[in-house]
C-alpha positions as a Markdown table, in Angstrom:
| # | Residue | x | y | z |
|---|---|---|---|---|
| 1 | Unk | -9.5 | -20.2 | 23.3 |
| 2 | Unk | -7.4 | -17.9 | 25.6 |
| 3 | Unk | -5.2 | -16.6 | 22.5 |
| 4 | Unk | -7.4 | -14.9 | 19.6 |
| 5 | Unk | -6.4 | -15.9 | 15.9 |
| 6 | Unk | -6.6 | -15.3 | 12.4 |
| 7 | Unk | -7.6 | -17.5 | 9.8 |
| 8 | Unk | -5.5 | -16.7 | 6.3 |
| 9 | Unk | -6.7 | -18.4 | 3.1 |
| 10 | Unk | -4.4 | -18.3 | 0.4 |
| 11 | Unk | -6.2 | -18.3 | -3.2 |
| 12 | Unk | -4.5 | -18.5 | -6.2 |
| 13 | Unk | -6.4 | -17.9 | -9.7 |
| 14 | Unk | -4.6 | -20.0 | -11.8 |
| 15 | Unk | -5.0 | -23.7 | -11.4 |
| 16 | Unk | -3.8 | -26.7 | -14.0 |
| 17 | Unk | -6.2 | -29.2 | -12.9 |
| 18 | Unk | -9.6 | -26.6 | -12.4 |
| 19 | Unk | -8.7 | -22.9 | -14.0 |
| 20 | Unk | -10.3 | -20.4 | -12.0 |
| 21 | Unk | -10.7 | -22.3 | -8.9 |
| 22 | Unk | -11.7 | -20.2 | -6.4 |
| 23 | Unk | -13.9 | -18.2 | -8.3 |
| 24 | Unk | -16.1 | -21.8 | -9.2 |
| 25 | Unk | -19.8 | -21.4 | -8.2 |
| 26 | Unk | -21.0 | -23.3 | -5.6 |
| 27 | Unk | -24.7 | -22.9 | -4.5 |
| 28 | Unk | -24.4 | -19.6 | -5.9 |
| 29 | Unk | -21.3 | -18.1 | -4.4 |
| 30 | Unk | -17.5 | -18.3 | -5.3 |
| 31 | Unk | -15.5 | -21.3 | -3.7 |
| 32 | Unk | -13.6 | -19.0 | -2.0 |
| 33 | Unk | -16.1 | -16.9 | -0.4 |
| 34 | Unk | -17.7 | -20.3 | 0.8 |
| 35 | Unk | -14.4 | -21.6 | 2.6 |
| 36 | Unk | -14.1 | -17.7 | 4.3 |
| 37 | Unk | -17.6 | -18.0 | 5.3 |
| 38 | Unk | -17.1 | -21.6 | 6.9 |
| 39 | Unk | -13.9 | -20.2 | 8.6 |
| 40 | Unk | -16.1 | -17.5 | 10.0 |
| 41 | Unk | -17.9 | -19.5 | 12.0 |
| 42 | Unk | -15.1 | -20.8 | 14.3 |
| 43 | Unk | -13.4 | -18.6 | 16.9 |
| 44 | Unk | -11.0 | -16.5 | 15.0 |
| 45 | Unk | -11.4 | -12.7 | 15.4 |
| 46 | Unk | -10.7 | -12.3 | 11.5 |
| 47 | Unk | -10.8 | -13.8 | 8.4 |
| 48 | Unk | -8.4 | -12.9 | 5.7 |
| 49 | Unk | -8.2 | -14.1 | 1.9 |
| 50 | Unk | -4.5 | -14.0 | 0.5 |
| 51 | Unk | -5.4 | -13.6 | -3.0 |
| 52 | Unk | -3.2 | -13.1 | -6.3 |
| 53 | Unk | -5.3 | -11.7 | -8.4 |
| 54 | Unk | -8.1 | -8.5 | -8.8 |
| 55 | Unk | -11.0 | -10.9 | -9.4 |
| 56 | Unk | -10.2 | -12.7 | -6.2 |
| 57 | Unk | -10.1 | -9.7 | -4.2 |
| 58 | Unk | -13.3 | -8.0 | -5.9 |
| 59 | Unk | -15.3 | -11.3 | -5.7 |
| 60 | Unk | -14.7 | -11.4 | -1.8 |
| 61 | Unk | -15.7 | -7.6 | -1.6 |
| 62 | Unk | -18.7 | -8.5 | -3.2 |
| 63 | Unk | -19.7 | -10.9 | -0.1 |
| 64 | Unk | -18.0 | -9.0 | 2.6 |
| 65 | Unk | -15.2 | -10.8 | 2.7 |
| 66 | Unk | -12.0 | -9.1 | 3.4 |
| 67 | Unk | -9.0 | -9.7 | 1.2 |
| 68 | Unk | -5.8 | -8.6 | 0.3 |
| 69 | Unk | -3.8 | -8.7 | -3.2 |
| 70 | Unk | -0.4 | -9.9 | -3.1 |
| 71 | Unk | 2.4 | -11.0 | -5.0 |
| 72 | Unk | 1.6 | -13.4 | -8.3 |
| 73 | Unk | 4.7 | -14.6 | -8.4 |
| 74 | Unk | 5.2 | -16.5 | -4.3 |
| 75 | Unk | 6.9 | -19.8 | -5.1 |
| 76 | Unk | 4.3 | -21.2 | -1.8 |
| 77 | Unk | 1.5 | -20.5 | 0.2 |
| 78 | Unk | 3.7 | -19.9 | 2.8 |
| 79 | Unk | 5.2 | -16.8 | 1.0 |
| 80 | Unk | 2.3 | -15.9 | 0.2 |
| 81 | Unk | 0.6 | -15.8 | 3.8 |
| 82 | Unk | 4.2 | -14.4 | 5.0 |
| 83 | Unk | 3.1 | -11.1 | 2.9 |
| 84 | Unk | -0.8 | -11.1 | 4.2 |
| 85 | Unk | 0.5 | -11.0 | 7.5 |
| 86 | Unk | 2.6 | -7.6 | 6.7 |
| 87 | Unk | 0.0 | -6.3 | 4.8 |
| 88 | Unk | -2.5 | -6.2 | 7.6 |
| 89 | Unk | -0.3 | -5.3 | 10.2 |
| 90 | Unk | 0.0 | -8.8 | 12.7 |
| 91 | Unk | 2.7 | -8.8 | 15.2 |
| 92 | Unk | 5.3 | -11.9 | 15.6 |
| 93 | Unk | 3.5 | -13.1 | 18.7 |
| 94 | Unk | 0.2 | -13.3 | 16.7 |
| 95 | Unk | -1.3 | -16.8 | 15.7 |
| 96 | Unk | -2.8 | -17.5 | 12.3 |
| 97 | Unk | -4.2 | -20.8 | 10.7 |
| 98 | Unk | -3.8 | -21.6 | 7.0 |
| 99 | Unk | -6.9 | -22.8 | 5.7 |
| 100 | Unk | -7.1 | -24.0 | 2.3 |
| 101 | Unk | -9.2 | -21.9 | -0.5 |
| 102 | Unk | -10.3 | -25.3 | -1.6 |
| 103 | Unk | -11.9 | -26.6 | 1.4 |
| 104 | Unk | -15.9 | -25.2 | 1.0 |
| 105 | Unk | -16.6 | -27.9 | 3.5 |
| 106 | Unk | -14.3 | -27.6 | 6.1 |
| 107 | Unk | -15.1 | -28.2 | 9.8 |
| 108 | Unk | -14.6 | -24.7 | 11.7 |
| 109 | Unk | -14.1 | -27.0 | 14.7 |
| 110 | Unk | -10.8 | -28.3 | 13.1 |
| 111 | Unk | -9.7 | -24.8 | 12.8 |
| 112 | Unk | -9.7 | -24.2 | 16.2 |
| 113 | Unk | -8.2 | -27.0 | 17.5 |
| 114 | Unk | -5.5 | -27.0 | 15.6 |
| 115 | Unk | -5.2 | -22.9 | 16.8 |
| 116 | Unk | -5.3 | -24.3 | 20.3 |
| 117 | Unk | -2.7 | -27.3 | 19.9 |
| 118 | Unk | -0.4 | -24.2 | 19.0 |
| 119 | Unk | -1.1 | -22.1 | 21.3 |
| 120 | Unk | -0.9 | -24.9 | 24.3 |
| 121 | Unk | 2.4 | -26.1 | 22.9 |
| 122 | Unk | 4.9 | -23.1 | 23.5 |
| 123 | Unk | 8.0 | -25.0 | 22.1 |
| 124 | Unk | 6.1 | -25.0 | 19.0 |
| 125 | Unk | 6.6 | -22.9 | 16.1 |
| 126 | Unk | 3.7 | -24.0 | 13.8 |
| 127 | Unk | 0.6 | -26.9 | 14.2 |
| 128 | Unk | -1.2 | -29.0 | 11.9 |
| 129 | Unk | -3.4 | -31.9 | 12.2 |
| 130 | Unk | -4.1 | -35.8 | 11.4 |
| 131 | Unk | -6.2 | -38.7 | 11.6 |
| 132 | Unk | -6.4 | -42.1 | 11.7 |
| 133 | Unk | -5.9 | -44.5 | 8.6 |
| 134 | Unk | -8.7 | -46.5 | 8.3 |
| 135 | Unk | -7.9 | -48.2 | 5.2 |
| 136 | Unk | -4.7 | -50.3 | 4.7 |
| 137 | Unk | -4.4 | -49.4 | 1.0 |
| 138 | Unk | -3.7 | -45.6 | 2.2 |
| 139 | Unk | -1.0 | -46.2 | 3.6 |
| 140 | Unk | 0.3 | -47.3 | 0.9 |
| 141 | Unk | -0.7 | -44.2 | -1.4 |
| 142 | Unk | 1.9 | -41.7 | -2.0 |
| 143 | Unk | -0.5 | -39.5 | -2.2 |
| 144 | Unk | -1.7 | -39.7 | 0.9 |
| 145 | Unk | 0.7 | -38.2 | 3.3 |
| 146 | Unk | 1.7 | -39.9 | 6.6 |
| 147 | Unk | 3.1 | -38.4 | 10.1 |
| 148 | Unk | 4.2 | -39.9 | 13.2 |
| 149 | Unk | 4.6 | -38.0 | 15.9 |
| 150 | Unk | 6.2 | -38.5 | 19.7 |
| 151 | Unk | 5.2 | -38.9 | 23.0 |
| 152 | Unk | 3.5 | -35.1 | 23.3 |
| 153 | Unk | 2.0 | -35.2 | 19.4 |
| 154 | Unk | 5.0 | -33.6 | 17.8 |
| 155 | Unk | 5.7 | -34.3 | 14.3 |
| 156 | Unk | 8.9 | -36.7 | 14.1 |
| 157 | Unk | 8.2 | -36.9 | 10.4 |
| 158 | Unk | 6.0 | -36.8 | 7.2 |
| 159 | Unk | 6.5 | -39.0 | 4.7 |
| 160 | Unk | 4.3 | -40.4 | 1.2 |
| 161 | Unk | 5.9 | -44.1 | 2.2 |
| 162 | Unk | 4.5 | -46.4 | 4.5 |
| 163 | Unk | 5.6 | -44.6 | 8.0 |
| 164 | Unk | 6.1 | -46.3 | 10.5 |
| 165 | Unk | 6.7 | -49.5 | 8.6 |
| 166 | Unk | 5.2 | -52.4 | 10.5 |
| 167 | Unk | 7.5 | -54.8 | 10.2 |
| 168 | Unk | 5.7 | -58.0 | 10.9 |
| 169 | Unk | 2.5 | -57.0 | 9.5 |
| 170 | Unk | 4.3 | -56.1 | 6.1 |
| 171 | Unk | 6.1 | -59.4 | 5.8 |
| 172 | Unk | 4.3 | -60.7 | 3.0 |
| 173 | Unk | 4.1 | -57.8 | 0.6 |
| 174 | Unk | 0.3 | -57.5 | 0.8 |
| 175 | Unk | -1.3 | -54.9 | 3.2 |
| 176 | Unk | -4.6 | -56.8 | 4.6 |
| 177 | Unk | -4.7 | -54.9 | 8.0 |
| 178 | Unk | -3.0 | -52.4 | 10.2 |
| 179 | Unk | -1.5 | -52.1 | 13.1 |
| 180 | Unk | -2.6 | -50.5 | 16.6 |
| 181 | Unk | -2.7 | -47.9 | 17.2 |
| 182 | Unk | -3.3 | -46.8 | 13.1 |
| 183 | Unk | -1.0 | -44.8 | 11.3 |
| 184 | Unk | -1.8 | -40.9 | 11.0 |
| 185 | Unk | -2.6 | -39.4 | 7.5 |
| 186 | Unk | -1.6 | -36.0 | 7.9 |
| 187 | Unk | -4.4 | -33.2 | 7.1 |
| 188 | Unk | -3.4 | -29.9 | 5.5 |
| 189 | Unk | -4.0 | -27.2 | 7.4 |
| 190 | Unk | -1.6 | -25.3 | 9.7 |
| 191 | Unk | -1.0 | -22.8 | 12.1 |
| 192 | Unk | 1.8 | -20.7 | 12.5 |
| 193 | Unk | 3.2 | -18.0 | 15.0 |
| 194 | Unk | 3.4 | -15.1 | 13.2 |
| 195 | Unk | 7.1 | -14.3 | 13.5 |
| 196 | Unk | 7.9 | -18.0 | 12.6 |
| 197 | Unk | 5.8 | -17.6 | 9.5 |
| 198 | Unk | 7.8 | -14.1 | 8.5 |
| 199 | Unk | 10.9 | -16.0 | 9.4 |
| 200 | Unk | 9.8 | -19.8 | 7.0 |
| 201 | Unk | 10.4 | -18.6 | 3.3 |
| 202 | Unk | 14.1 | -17.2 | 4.5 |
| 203 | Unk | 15.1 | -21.1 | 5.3 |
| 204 | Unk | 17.1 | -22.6 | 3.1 |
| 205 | Unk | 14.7 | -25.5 | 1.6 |
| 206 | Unk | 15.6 | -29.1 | 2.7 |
| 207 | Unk | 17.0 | -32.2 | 1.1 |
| 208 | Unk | 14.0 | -34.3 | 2.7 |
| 209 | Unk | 11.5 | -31.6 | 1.7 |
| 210 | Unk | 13.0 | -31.8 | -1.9 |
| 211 | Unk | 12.7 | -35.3 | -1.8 |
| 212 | Unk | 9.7 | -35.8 | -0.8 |
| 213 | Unk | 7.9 | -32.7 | -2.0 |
| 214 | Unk | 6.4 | -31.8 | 1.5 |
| 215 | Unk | 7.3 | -28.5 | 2.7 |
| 216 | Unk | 6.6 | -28.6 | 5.9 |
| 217 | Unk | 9.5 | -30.7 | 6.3 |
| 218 | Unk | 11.9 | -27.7 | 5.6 |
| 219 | Unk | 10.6 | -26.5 | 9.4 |
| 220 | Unk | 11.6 | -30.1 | 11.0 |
| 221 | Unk | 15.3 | -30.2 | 9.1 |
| 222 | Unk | 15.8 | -26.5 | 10.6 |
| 223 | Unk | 14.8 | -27.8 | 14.2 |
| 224 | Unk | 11.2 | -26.6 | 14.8 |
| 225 | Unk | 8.6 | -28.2 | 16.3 |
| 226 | Unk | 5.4 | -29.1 | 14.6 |
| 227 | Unk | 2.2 | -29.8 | 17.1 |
| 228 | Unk | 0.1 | -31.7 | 15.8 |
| 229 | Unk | -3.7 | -32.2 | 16.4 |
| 230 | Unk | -5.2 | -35.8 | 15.8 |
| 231 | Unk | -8.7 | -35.6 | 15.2 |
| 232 | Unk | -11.0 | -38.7 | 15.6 |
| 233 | Unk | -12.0 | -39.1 | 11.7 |
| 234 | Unk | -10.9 | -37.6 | 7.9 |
| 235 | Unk | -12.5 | -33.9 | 7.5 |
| 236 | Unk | -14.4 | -33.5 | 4.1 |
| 237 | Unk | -12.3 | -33.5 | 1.3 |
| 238 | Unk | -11.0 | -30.7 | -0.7 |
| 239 | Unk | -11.9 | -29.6 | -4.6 |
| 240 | Unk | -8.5 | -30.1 | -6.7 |
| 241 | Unk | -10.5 | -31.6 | -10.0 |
| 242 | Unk | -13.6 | -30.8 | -12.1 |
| 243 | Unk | -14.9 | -34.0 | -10.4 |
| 244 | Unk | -14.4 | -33.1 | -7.0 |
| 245 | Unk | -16.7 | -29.6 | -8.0 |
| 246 | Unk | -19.3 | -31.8 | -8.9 |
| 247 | Unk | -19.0 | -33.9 | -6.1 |
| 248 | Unk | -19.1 | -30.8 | -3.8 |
| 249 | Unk | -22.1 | -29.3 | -5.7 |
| 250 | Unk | -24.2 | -32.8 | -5.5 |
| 251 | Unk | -23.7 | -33.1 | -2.1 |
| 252 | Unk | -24.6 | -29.2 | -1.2 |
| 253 | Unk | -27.5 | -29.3 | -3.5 |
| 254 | Unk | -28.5 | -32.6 | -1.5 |
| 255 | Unk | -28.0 | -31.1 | 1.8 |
| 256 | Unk | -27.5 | -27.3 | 2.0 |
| 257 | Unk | -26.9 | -27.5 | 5.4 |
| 258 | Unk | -23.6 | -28.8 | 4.5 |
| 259 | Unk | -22.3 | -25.2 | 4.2 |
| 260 | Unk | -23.4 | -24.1 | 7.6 |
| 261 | Unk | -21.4 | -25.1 | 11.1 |
């Protein structure tokens, strides 16, 4: 891409559903250095882990990994990459991406396109990406996170309900099938401009975002615009539960070319 980037992963040590998540083993490396290492291999000129604690920070040392401690106390990733982005010194006009310290599979391809979809969209203050619902029961998951977007793949909203509700198809209370195009499951990872990012935890949060508990709607109820990249299918899933560690370390001990590009 024409505009270099960094990636900034937030890690935090304390976890209630998996305690010392980002220091979990996997193939015989921290989570977190495995999510750095995948982010590494798309096209951003530096990779940065936002950590909150001394064992983070050490444990990336040990695999070359550069880090930075910061506040244990950020209500957000947000605030948290808002003080990474001080603390190495990135100007306002900068771009950074948000990966998540819990994706040790993630696509570095995703990362850039969703670095480009922000960089191609000027009006833009921050990007994130989507996909396609394939399975009618998600949509109707509040766990799964919807957005629909307009005309140019801007976010008009994200939502944990049915969005957009399909009127006819919905009729009869039962979902057996969806409509065309699909609705979007939203995917979370984001990029910022750097000066928007400084700028986010100042805002005052929103109603919907409170409602909803989806931050990124606090940037849509303050009037700015969120790209958004669809990708053709779901990107691996993240690790949020003892089960999805073993799931993770099954599937890399079955294929260890899972953790390469």
């Amino acid at each position: 891409m024409g505009l270099p980037y960094t990636v900034l992963i937030p890690a935090r040590l304390a976890s209630t559903r998996l305690p010392d998540k980002p220091l979990a083993d996997i193939a015989g490396r921290p989570m977190i250095v495995r999510v750095a290492e995948r982010a590494r291999r798309s096209g951003a000129r530096r990779v940065v882990v936002a950590a909150d604690s001394p064992a983070i920070v050490e444990a990336c040392a040990n695999h070359g990994i550069e880090a930075v401690l910061t506040r244990a106390d950020h209500p957000s990733g947000s605030d948290r990459l808002a003080e990474a982005c001080q603390a190495i010194g990135l100007a306002e006009a900068e771009l950074v991406v948000n990966v998540q310290g819990d994706e040790p599979l993630i696509e570095p391809a995703l990362i850039d396109r969703v670095a480009e979809v922000l960089q191609a969209q000027a009006s833009a203050a921050m990007s994130t990406a989507a996909h396609p619902i394939g399975d009618p029961q998600d949509l109707r998951n509040p766990n799964v996170v919807k957005v629909v977007t307009d005309a140019a793949n801007r976010a008009l909203y994200f939502s944990r309900a049915p969005i957009p509700w399909w009127r006819d198809g919905f009729a009869g209370g039962q979902v057996q099938a969806l409509p065309s195009p699909p609705p979007l499951r939203h995917i979370g990872i984001y990029a910022y401009r750097v000066g928007f990012l400084l700028r986010f935890p100042t805002l005052a949060p929103a109603p919907i975002e409170q409602l909803e508990s989806l931050e990124q709607l606090r940037a849509l109820w303050h009037g700015h615009a969120i790209a958004v990249h669809v990708a053709d299918e779901a990107p691996a899933s993240g690790v949020d539960t003892p089960e999805d560690l073993a799931r993770v370390r099954a599937l890399v001990a079955s294929d260890p070319t899972l953790l390469q590009a």
